[in-house]
Coordinates of C-alpha atoms and ligand atoms in Angstrom, one line a residue:
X1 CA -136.2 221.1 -48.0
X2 CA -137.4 223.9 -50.4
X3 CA -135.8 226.6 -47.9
X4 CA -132.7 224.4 -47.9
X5 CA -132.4 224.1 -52.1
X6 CA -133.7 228.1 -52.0
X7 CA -130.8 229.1 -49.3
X8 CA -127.8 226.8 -50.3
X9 CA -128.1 226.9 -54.3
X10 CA -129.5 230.0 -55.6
X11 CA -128.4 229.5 -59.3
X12 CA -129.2 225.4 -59.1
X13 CA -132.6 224.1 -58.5
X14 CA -131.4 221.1 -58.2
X15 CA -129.5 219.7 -54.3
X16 CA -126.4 218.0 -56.3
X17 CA -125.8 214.7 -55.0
X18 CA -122.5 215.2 -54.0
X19 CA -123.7 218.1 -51.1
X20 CA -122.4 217.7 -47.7
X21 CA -124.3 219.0 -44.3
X22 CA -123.1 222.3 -42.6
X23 CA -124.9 222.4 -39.7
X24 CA -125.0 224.8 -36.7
X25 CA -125.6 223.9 -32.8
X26 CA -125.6 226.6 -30.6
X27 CA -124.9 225.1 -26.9
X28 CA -123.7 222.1 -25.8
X29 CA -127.0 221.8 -24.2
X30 CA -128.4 221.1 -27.3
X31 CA -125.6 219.3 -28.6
X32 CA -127.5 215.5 -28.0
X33 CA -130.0 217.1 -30.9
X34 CA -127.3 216.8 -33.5
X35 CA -124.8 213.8 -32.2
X36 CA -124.2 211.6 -34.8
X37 CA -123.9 212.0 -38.1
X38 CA -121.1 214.7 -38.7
X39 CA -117.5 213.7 -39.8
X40 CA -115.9 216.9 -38.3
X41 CA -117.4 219.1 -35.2
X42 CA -116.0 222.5 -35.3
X43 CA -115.7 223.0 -31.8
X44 CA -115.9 227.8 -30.9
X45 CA -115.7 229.8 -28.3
X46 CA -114.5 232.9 -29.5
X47 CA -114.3 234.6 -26.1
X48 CA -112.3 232.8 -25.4
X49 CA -110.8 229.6 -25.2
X50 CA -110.9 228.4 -28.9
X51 CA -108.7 231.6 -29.7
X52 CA -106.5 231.2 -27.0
X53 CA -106.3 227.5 -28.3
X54 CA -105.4 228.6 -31.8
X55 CA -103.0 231.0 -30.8
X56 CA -101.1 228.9 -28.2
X57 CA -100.4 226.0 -31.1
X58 CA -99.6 228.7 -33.6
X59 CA -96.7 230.2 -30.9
X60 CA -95.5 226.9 -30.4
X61 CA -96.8 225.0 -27.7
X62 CA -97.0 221.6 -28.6
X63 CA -99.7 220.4 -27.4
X64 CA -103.3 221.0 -25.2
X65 CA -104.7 218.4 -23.6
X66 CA -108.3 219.8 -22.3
X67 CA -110.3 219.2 -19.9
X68 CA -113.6 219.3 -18.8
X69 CA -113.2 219.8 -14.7
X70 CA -110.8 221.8 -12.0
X71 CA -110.4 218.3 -10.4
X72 CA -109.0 216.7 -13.8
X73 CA -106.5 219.5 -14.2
X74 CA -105.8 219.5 -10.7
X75 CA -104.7 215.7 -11.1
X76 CA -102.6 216.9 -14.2
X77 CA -101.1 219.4 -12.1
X78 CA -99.9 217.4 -9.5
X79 CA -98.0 214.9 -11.7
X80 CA -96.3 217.9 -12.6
X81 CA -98.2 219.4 -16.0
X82 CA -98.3 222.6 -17.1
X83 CA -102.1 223.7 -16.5
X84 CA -104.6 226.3 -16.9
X85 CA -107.5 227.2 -15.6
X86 CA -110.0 229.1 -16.1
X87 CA -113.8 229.9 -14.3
X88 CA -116.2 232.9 -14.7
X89 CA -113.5 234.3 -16.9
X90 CA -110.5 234.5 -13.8
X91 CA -107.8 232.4 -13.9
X92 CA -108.4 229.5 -10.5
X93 CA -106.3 229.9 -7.6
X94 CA -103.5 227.6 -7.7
X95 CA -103.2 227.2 -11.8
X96 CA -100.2 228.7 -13.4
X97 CA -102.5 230.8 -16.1
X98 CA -106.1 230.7 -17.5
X99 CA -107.9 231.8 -20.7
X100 CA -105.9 234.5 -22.0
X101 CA -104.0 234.4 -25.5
X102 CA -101.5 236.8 -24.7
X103 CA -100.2 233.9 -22.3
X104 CA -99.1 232.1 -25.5
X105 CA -97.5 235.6 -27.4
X106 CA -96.0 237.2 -24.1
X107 CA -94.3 234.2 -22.9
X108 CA -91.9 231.9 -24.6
X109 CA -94.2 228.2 -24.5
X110 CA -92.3 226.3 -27.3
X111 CA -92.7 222.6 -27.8
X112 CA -94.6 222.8 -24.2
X113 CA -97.8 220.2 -23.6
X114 CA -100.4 222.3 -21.6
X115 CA -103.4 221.1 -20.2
X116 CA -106.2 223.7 -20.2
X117 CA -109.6 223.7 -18.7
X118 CA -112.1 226.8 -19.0
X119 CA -115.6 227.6 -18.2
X120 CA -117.4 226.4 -21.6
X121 CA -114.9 225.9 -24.4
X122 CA -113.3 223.0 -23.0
X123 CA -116.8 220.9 -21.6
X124 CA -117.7 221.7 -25.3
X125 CA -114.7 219.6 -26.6
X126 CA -115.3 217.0 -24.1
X127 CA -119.0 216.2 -25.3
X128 CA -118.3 215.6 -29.0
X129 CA -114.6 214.1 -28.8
X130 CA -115.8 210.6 -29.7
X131 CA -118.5 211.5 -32.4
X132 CA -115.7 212.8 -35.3
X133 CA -112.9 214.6 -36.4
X134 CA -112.7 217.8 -33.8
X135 CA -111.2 220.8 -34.9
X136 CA -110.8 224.2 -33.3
X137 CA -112.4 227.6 -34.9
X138 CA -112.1 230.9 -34.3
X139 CA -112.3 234.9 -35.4
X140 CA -108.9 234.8 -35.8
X141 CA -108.1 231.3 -38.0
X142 CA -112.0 231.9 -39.8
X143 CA -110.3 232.3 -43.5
X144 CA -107.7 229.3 -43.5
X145 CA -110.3 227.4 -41.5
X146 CA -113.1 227.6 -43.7
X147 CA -110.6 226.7 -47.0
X148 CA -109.5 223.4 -44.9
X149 CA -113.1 222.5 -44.3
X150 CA -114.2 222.8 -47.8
X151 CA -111.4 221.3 -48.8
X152 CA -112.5 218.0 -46.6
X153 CA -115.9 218.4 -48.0
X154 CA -117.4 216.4 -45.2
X155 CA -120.7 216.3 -43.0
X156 CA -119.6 219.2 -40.4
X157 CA -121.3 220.4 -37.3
X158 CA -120.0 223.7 -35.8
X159 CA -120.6 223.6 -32.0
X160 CA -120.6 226.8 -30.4
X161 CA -119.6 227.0 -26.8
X162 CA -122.3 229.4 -25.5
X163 CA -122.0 230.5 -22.2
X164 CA -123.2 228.2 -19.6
X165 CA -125.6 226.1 -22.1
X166 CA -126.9 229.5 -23.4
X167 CA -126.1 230.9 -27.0
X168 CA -123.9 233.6 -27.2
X169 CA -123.5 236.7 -30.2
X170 CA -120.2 235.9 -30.5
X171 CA -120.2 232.4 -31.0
X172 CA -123.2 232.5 -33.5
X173 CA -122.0 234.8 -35.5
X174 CA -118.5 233.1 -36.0
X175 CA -120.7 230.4 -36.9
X176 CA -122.8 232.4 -39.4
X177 CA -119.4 233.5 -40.7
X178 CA -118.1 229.9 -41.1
X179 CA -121.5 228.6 -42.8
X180 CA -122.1 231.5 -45.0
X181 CA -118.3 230.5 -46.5
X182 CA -119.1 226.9 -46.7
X183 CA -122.3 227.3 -48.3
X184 CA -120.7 230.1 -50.8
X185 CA -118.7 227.3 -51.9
X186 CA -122.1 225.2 -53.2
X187 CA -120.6 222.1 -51.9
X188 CA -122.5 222.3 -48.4
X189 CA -126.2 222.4 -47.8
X190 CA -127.6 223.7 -44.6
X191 CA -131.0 222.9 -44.0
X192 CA -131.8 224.1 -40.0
X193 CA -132.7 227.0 -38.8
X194 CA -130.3 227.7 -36.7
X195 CA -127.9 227.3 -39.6
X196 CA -130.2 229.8 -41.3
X197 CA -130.2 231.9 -38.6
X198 CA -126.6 232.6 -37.7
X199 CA -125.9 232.7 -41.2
X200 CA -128.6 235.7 -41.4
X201 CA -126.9 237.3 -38.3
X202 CA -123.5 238.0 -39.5
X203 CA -124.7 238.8 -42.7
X204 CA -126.7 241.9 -40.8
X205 CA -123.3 241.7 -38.6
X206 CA -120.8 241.8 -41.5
X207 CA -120.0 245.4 -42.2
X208 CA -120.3 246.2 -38.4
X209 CA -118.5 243.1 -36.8
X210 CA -117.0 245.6 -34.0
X211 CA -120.4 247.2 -33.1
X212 CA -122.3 244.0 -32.9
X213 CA -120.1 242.1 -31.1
X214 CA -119.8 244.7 -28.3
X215 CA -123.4 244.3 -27.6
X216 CA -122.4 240.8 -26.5
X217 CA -123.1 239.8 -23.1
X218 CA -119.6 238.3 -22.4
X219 CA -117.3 240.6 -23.4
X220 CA -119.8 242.7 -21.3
X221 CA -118.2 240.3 -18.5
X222 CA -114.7 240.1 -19.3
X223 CA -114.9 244.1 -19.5
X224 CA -115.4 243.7 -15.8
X225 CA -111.9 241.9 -15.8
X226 CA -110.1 244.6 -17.7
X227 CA -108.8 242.5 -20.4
X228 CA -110.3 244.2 -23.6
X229 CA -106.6 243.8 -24.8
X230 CA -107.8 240.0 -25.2
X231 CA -111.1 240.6 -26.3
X232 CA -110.1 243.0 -29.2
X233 CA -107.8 240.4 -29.9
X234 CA -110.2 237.7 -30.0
X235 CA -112.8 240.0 -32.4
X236 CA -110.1 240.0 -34.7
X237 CA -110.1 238.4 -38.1
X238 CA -107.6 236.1 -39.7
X239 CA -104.8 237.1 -37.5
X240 CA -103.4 233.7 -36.9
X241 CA -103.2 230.2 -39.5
X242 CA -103.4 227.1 -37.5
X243 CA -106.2 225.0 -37.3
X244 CA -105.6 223.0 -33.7
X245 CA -106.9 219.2 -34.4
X246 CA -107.5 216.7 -31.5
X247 CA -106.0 213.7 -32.1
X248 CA -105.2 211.2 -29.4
X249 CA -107.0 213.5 -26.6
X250 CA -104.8 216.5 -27.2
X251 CA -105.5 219.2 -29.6
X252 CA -102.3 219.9 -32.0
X253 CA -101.6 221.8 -35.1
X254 CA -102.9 220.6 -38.0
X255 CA -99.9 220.4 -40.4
X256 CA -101.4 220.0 -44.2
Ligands
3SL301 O1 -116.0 229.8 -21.6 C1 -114.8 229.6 -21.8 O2 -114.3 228.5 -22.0 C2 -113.9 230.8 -21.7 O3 -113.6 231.1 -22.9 C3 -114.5 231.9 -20.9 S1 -113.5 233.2 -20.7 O4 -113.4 233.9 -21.9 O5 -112.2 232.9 -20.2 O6 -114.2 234.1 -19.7

């Protein structure tokens, strides 16, 4: 409790009553540690499904529906959806696209439903979508997120996607990023160490965001792929304002 008062209010000695959690969970291996008690779950996977998510609402599609396997989008596709999918960072064989954002920019997707499944970003939705308002982040909607999530002022748990239930730079430092807003605000408290510590990460991270995040073991992967075009678009700060909300099983734009 005294590193919580110590990290989260500086200037106060006092915890004012009125304080709501901001909380950090790294992988959704860990996520049965933190279930329950969050009002909104800020669902990231920087690299890069939750930015591909953000960016496809903010070009227009209409809606995502996600899913957690290849055979639930696989039963989408065959009643005739519109579906991606994505494994090991490659598009599957037999789905019209997978994880990249420049599917959204490049190609006219207007008032289109989609139904998307990747590797970690979308089992990560699946696991908290009955425990509280969902809501997508992301490098690229981090400013106009963080103002909407202070502006709810509610219990929130950011749940980083990780790769394959282990942390990831990226991811934690997002994290760190939307915490150390949150708590600048003094109306969240933080008080677990890995709230602490992703905090403390982008703050060593913050003047050097590009040099940190290339040590990161995925885009490490996806360089493999030759996409950096997506992955310097996905490192990319406040590029695009849309928050996507799930609502009814399908992620949309939050209009305000
Ligand atoms: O893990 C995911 O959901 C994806 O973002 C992985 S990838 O960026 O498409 O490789």
């Amino acid at each position: 409790m005294l590193l919580a008062y110590h990290f989260t209010n500086q200037h106060s000695p006092f915890i004012l009553q009125s304080q709501k959690s901001i909380e950090v969970c790294y992988t959704p291996a860990q996520y049965e540690l933190y279930r329950g008690g969050y009002d909104v779950i800020v669902v990231i996977d920087v690299l890069r499904a939750t930015s591909a998510m953000t960016t496809a609402l903010h070009y227009g599609v209409e809606k995502i529906i996600p899913v957690a396997s290849v055979s639930e989008a696989e039963a989408y596709k065959a009643k005739g959806f519109t579906v991606g999918a994505e494994r090991d960072g490659q598009v599957v064989e037999g789905f019209d696209f997978g994880n990249s954002p420049y599917v959204y920019i490049d190609q006219d997707m207007r008032g289109k439903t989609i139904v998307l499944t990747t590797t970690n970003g979308t089992k990560a939705i699946d696991i908290a979508k009955n425990d509280g308002q969902v809501v997508i982040g992301c490098l690229n909607n981090l400013d106009y997120l963080c103002d909407w999530l202070i502006k709810q002022h509610k219990n929130t748990l950011i749940l980083a996607s990780g790769w394959k239930d282990k942390v990831n730079l990226e991811d934690t430092i997002c994290a760190g990023a939307i915490v150390d807003q949150l708590l600048d605000s003094k109306k969240f408290i933080a008080s677990e160490d890995s709230t602490v510590a992703a905090k403390f990460l982008f703050k060593s991270a913050q003047n050097n965001l590009w040099s940190f995040l290339r040590a990161s073991s995925h885009r490490r992967r996806l360089i493999h792929l030759k996409i950096q075009k997506d992955v310097k678009y996905c490192l990319t700060l406040n590029t695009v304002p849309c928050i996507p909300i799930l609502r009814d099983g399908a992620l949309v734009k939050l209009h305000e």
